[in-house]
């Protein structure tokens, strides 16, 4: 697993070096998250008729998630990454199916675009950085 020394400063936040990744990687990360987290993320995708890509794309997304997201959000998306003890507020637990920022009604799952927006814009006043190079 990568160490915290592989994290760089970006816009006042700590951010994995994934900032330099190409835009298409957000879709791969989303697909990888679906593989790791399972039900809540898959429900979002299925409800929207989203294509989670091929098996190879999902595996690539899983690898990106594990490399760049798991340090905070945990290998299983439970918000218990190795950096979590050092972060306030704590990273989002994707396994709960609860998402703070969304365009859907309270209690509903976010759209795929909601998730893309958070990845691209980050979450102000948290350690979730904006990754504008991803889409």
PDB file of C-alpha atoms in Angstrom:
ATOM      1  CA  UNK A   1       0.000   0.000   0.000  1.00  0.00           C
ATOM      2  CA  UNK A   2       1.275   3.466  -0.766  1.00  0.00           C
ATOM      3  CA  UNK A   3       2.495   5.680   2.020  1.00  0.00           C
ATOM      4  CA  UNK A   4       1.349   9.193   2.856  1.00  0.00           C
ATOM      5  CA  UNK A   5       4.570  10.496   1.292  1.00  0.00           C
ATOM      6  CA  UNK A   6       2.899   9.804  -2.056  1.00  0.00           C
ATOM      7  CA  UNK A   7       0.426  12.586  -1.343  1.00  0.00           C
ATOM      8  CA  UNK A   8       1.059  16.091  -2.638  1.00  0.00           C
ATOM      9  CA  UNK A   9      -0.351  19.485  -1.701  1.00  0.00           C
ATOM     10  CA  UNK A  10      -3.046  20.769  -4.062  1.00  0.00           C
ATOM     11  CA  UNK A  11      -5.198  23.848  -3.528  1.00  0.00           C
ATOM     12  CA  UNK A  12      -4.597  23.809   0.206  1.00  0.00           C
ATOM     13  CA  UNK A  13      -5.477  20.140   0.573  1.00  0.00           C
ATOM     14  CA  UNK A  14      -3.555  16.919   0.678  1.00  0.00           C
ATOM     15  CA  UNK A  15      -4.238  15.062  -2.525  1.00  0.00           C
ATOM     16  CA  UNK A  16      -2.969  11.803  -3.977  1.00  0.00           C
ATOM     17  CA  UNK A  17      -0.877  12.207  -7.072  1.00  0.00           C
ATOM     18  CA  UNK A  18      -3.967  11.093  -9.013  1.00  0.00           C
ATOM     19  CA  UNK A  19      -4.539  14.762  -9.813  1.00  0.00           C
ATOM     20  CA  UNK A  20      -2.473  14.126 -12.893  1.00  0.00           C
ATOM     21  CA  UNK A  21      -4.643  11.283 -14.161  1.00  0.00           C
ATOM     22  CA  UNK A  22      -6.639  11.648 -17.360  1.00  0.00           C
ATOM     23  CA  UNK A  23     -10.333  12.542 -17.273  1.00  0.00           C
ATOM     24  CA  UNK A  24     -11.545   9.090 -18.276  1.00  0.00           C
ATOM     25  CA  UNK A  25     -10.247   7.673 -15.017  1.00  0.00           C
ATOM     26  CA  UNK A  26     -13.211   8.977 -12.997  1.00  0.00           C
ATOM     27  CA  UNK A  27     -15.470   6.541 -14.815  1.00  0.00           C
ATOM     28  CA  UNK A  28     -12.989   3.766 -14.096  1.00  0.00           C
ATOM     29  CA  UNK A  29     -12.801   4.777 -10.435  1.00  0.00           C
ATOM     30  CA  UNK A  30     -16.607   4.765 -10.259  1.00  0.00           C
ATOM     31  CA  UNK A  31     -16.692   1.285 -11.800  1.00  0.00           C
ATOM     32  CA  UNK A  32     -13.972   0.111  -9.414  1.00  0.00           C
ATOM     33  CA  UNK A  33     -15.884   1.532  -6.486  1.00  0.00           C
ATOM     34  CA  UNK A  34     -18.919  -0.409  -7.648  1.00  0.00           C
ATOM     35  CA  UNK A  35     -16.850  -3.595  -7.629  1.00  0.00           C
ATOM     36  CA  UNK A  36     -15.453  -2.901  -4.150  1.00  0.00           C
ATOM     37  CA  UNK A  37     -18.460  -1.409  -2.409  1.00  0.00           C
ATOM     38  CA  UNK A  38     -21.168  -3.319  -4.151  1.00  0.00           C
ATOM     39  CA  UNK A  39     -24.816  -2.682  -3.475  1.00  0.00           C
ATOM     40  CA  UNK A  40     -25.157   1.104  -2.889  1.00  0.00           C
ATOM     41  CA  UNK A  41     -22.980   2.071  -5.834  1.00  0.00           C
ATOM     42  CA  UNK A  42     -24.442  -0.594  -8.086  1.00  0.00           C
ATOM     43  CA  UNK A  43     -27.939   0.619  -7.184  1.00  0.00           C
ATOM     44  CA  UNK A  44     -26.966   4.124  -8.330  1.00  0.00           C
ATOM     45  CA  UNK A  45     -25.640   2.783 -11.608  1.00  0.00           C
ATOM     46  CA  UNK A  46     -28.539   0.444 -12.272  1.00  0.00           C
ATOM     47  CA  UNK A  47     -31.170   3.049 -11.371  1.00  0.00           C
ATOM     48  CA  UNK A  48     -29.665   5.361 -13.968  1.00  0.00           C
ATOM     49  CA  UNK A  49     -29.087   2.666 -16.550  1.00  0.00           C
ATOM     50  CA  UNK A  50     -25.358   3.370 -16.332  1.00  0.00           C
ATOM     51  CA  UNK A  51     -22.888   1.192 -18.115  1.00  0.00           C
ATOM     52  CA  UNK A  52     -20.244   0.029 -15.656  1.00  0.00           C
ATOM     53  CA  UNK A  53     -17.979  -0.948 -18.520  1.00  0.00           C
ATOM     54  CA  UNK A  54     -16.277  -4.190 -19.322  1.00  0.00           C
ATOM     55  CA  UNK A  55     -14.699  -6.490 -16.780  1.00  0.00           C
ATOM     56  CA  UNK A  56     -11.278  -5.115 -17.777  1.00  0.00           C
ATOM     57  CA  UNK A  57     -12.478  -1.528 -17.248  1.00  0.00           C
ATOM     58  CA  UNK A  58     -13.963  -2.408 -13.854  1.00  0.00           C
ATOM     59  CA  UNK A  59     -10.689  -4.027 -12.815  1.00  0.00           C
ATOM     60  CA  UNK A  60      -8.780  -0.931 -13.989  1.00  0.00           C
ATOM     61  CA  UNK A  61     -11.176   1.227 -11.955  1.00  0.00           C
ATOM     62  CA  UNK A  62     -10.681  -1.000  -8.938  1.00  0.00           C
ATOM     63  CA  UNK A  63      -6.910  -0.605  -9.258  1.00  0.00           C
ATOM     64  CA  UNK A  64      -7.250   3.201  -9.492  1.00  0.00           C
ATOM     65  CA  UNK A  65      -9.592   3.279  -6.499  1.00  0.00           C
ATOM     66  CA  UNK A  66      -7.225   1.144  -4.419  1.00  0.00           C
ATOM     67  CA  UNK A  67      -4.239   3.266  -5.409  1.00  0.00           C
ATOM     68  CA  UNK A  68      -5.741   6.746  -5.033  1.00  0.00           C
ATOM     69  CA  UNK A  69      -8.957   6.595  -2.985  1.00  0.00           C
ATOM     70  CA  UNK A  70      -8.548   3.747  -0.524  1.00  0.00           C
ATOM     71  CA  UNK A  71      -5.993   5.617   1.581  1.00  0.00           C
ATOM     72  CA  UNK A  72      -8.871   7.736   2.907  1.00  0.00           C
ATOM     73  CA  UNK A  73     -12.080   5.901   1.978  1.00  0.00           C
ATOM     74  CA  UNK A  74     -10.756   2.431   2.827  1.00  0.00           C
ATOM     75  CA  UNK A  75     -10.158  -0.602   0.658  1.00  0.00           C
ATOM     76  CA  UNK A  76     -13.818  -1.579   1.000  1.00  0.00           C
ATOM     77  CA  UNK A  77     -15.215   1.961   0.740  1.00  0.00           C
ATOM     78  CA  UNK A  78     -16.110   1.969   4.439  1.00  0.00           C
ATOM     79  CA  UNK A  79     -14.317   5.251   5.232  1.00  0.00           C
ATOM     80  CA  UNK A  80     -11.613   3.459   7.209  1.00  0.00           C
ATOM     81  CA  UNK A  81      -8.468   4.050   5.151  1.00  0.00           C
ATOM     82  CA  UNK A  82      -5.064   4.258   6.782  1.00  0.00           C
ATOM     83  CA  UNK A  83      -5.163   8.086   6.590  1.00  0.00           C
ATOM     84  CA  UNK A  84      -8.587   8.268   8.274  1.00  0.00           C
ATOM     85  CA  UNK A  85      -7.311   8.767  11.850  1.00  0.00           C
ATOM     86  CA  UNK A  86      -5.630  11.983  10.676  1.00  0.00           C
ATOM     87  CA  UNK A  87      -8.648  13.478   8.895  1.00  0.00           C
ATOM     88  CA  UNK A  88     -11.514  15.626  10.173  1.00  0.00           C
ATOM     89  CA  UNK A  89     -14.201  15.253   9.147  1.00  0.00           C
ATOM     90  CA  UNK A  90     -13.837  11.550   8.494  1.00  0.00           C
ATOM     91  CA  UNK A  91     -14.031  10.363   4.874  1.00  0.00           C
ATOM     92  CA  UNK A  92     -17.378   9.246   3.463  1.00  0.00           C
ATOM     93  CA  UNK A  93     -18.431   5.648   4.121  1.00  0.00           C
ATOM     94  CA  UNK A  94     -19.720   4.542   0.725  1.00  0.00           C
ATOM     95  CA  UNK A  95     -21.108   1.276   2.074  1.00  0.00           C
ATOM     96  CA  UNK A  96     -23.843   3.123   3.978  1.00  0.00           C
ATOM     97  CA  UNK A  97     -25.413   4.388   0.767  1.00  0.00           C
ATOM     98  CA  UNK A  98     -25.658   7.877   2.333  1.00  0.00           C
ATOM     99  CA  UNK A  99     -24.270  10.770   0.339  1.00  0.00           C
ATOM    100  CA  UNK A 100     -24.210  14.367   1.538  1.00  0.00           C
ATOM    101  CA  UNK A 101     -24.045  16.222  -1.767  1.00  0.00           C
ATOM    102  CA  UNK A 102     -26.555  15.147  -4.399  1.00  0.00           C
ATOM    103  CA  UNK A 103     -29.252  16.543  -6.646  1.00  0.00           C
ATOM    104  CA  UNK A 104     -31.698  13.817  -5.639  1.00  0.00           C
ATOM    105  CA  UNK A 105     -34.258  14.010  -2.801  1.00  0.00           C
ATOM    106  CA  UNK A 106     -33.198  13.338   0.797  1.00  0.00           C
ATOM    107  CA  UNK A 107     -32.674   9.648   1.341  1.00  0.00           C
ATOM    108  CA  UNK A 108     -32.244   8.932  -2.367  1.00  0.00           C
ATOM    109  CA  UNK A 109     -28.980   7.822  -3.899  1.00  0.00           C
ATOM    110  CA  UNK A 110     -26.985  10.392  -5.894  1.00  0.00           C
ATOM    111  CA  UNK A 111     -26.795  10.380  -9.652  1.00  0.00           C
ATOM    112  CA  UNK A 112     -23.609   9.308 -11.373  1.00  0.00           C
ATOM    113  CA  UNK A 113     -23.117  12.967 -12.333  1.00  0.00           C
ATOM    114  CA  UNK A 114     -23.355  13.918  -8.626  1.00  0.00           C
ATOM    115  CA  UNK A 115     -20.464  11.548  -7.905  1.00  0.00           C
ATOM    116  CA  UNK A 116     -18.446  12.870 -10.841  1.00  0.00           C
ATOM    117  CA  UNK A 117     -19.012  16.442  -9.602  1.00  0.00           C
ATOM    118  CA  UNK A 118     -17.689  15.625  -6.129  1.00  0.00           C
ATOM    119  CA  UNK A 119     -14.600  13.979  -7.574  1.00  0.00           C
ATOM    120  CA  UNK A 120     -13.953  16.952  -9.874  1.00  0.00           C
ATOM    121  CA  UNK A 121     -14.843  19.729  -7.392  1.00  0.00           C
ATOM    122  CA  UNK A 122     -13.910  18.166  -4.073  1.00  0.00           C
ATOM    123  CA  UNK A 123     -15.671  18.916  -0.827  1.00  0.00           C
ATOM    124  CA  UNK A 124     -14.904  22.313   0.730  1.00  0.00           C
ATOM    125  CA  UNK A 125     -13.739  22.318   4.352  1.00  0.00           C
ATOM    126  CA  UNK A 126     -12.832  18.630   4.228  1.00  0.00           C
ATOM    127  CA  UNK A 127      -9.767  16.730   3.110  1.00  0.00           C
ATOM    128  CA  UNK A 128     -11.528  15.668  -0.096  1.00  0.00           C
ATOM    129  CA  UNK A 129      -9.636  17.604  -2.767  1.00  0.00           C
ATOM    130  CA  UNK A 130     -10.888  18.763  -6.124  1.00  0.00           C
ATOM    131  CA  UNK A 131      -9.565  16.637  -8.969  1.00  0.00           C
ATOM    132  CA  UNK A 132     -10.464  18.876 -11.943  1.00  0.00           C
ATOM    133  CA  UNK A 133      -8.402  16.804 -14.364  1.00  0.00           C
ATOM    134  CA  UNK A 134     -10.812  13.925 -13.878  1.00  0.00           C
ATOM    135  CA  UNK A 135     -14.328  13.752 -15.279  1.00  0.00           C
TER     136      UNK A 135
END
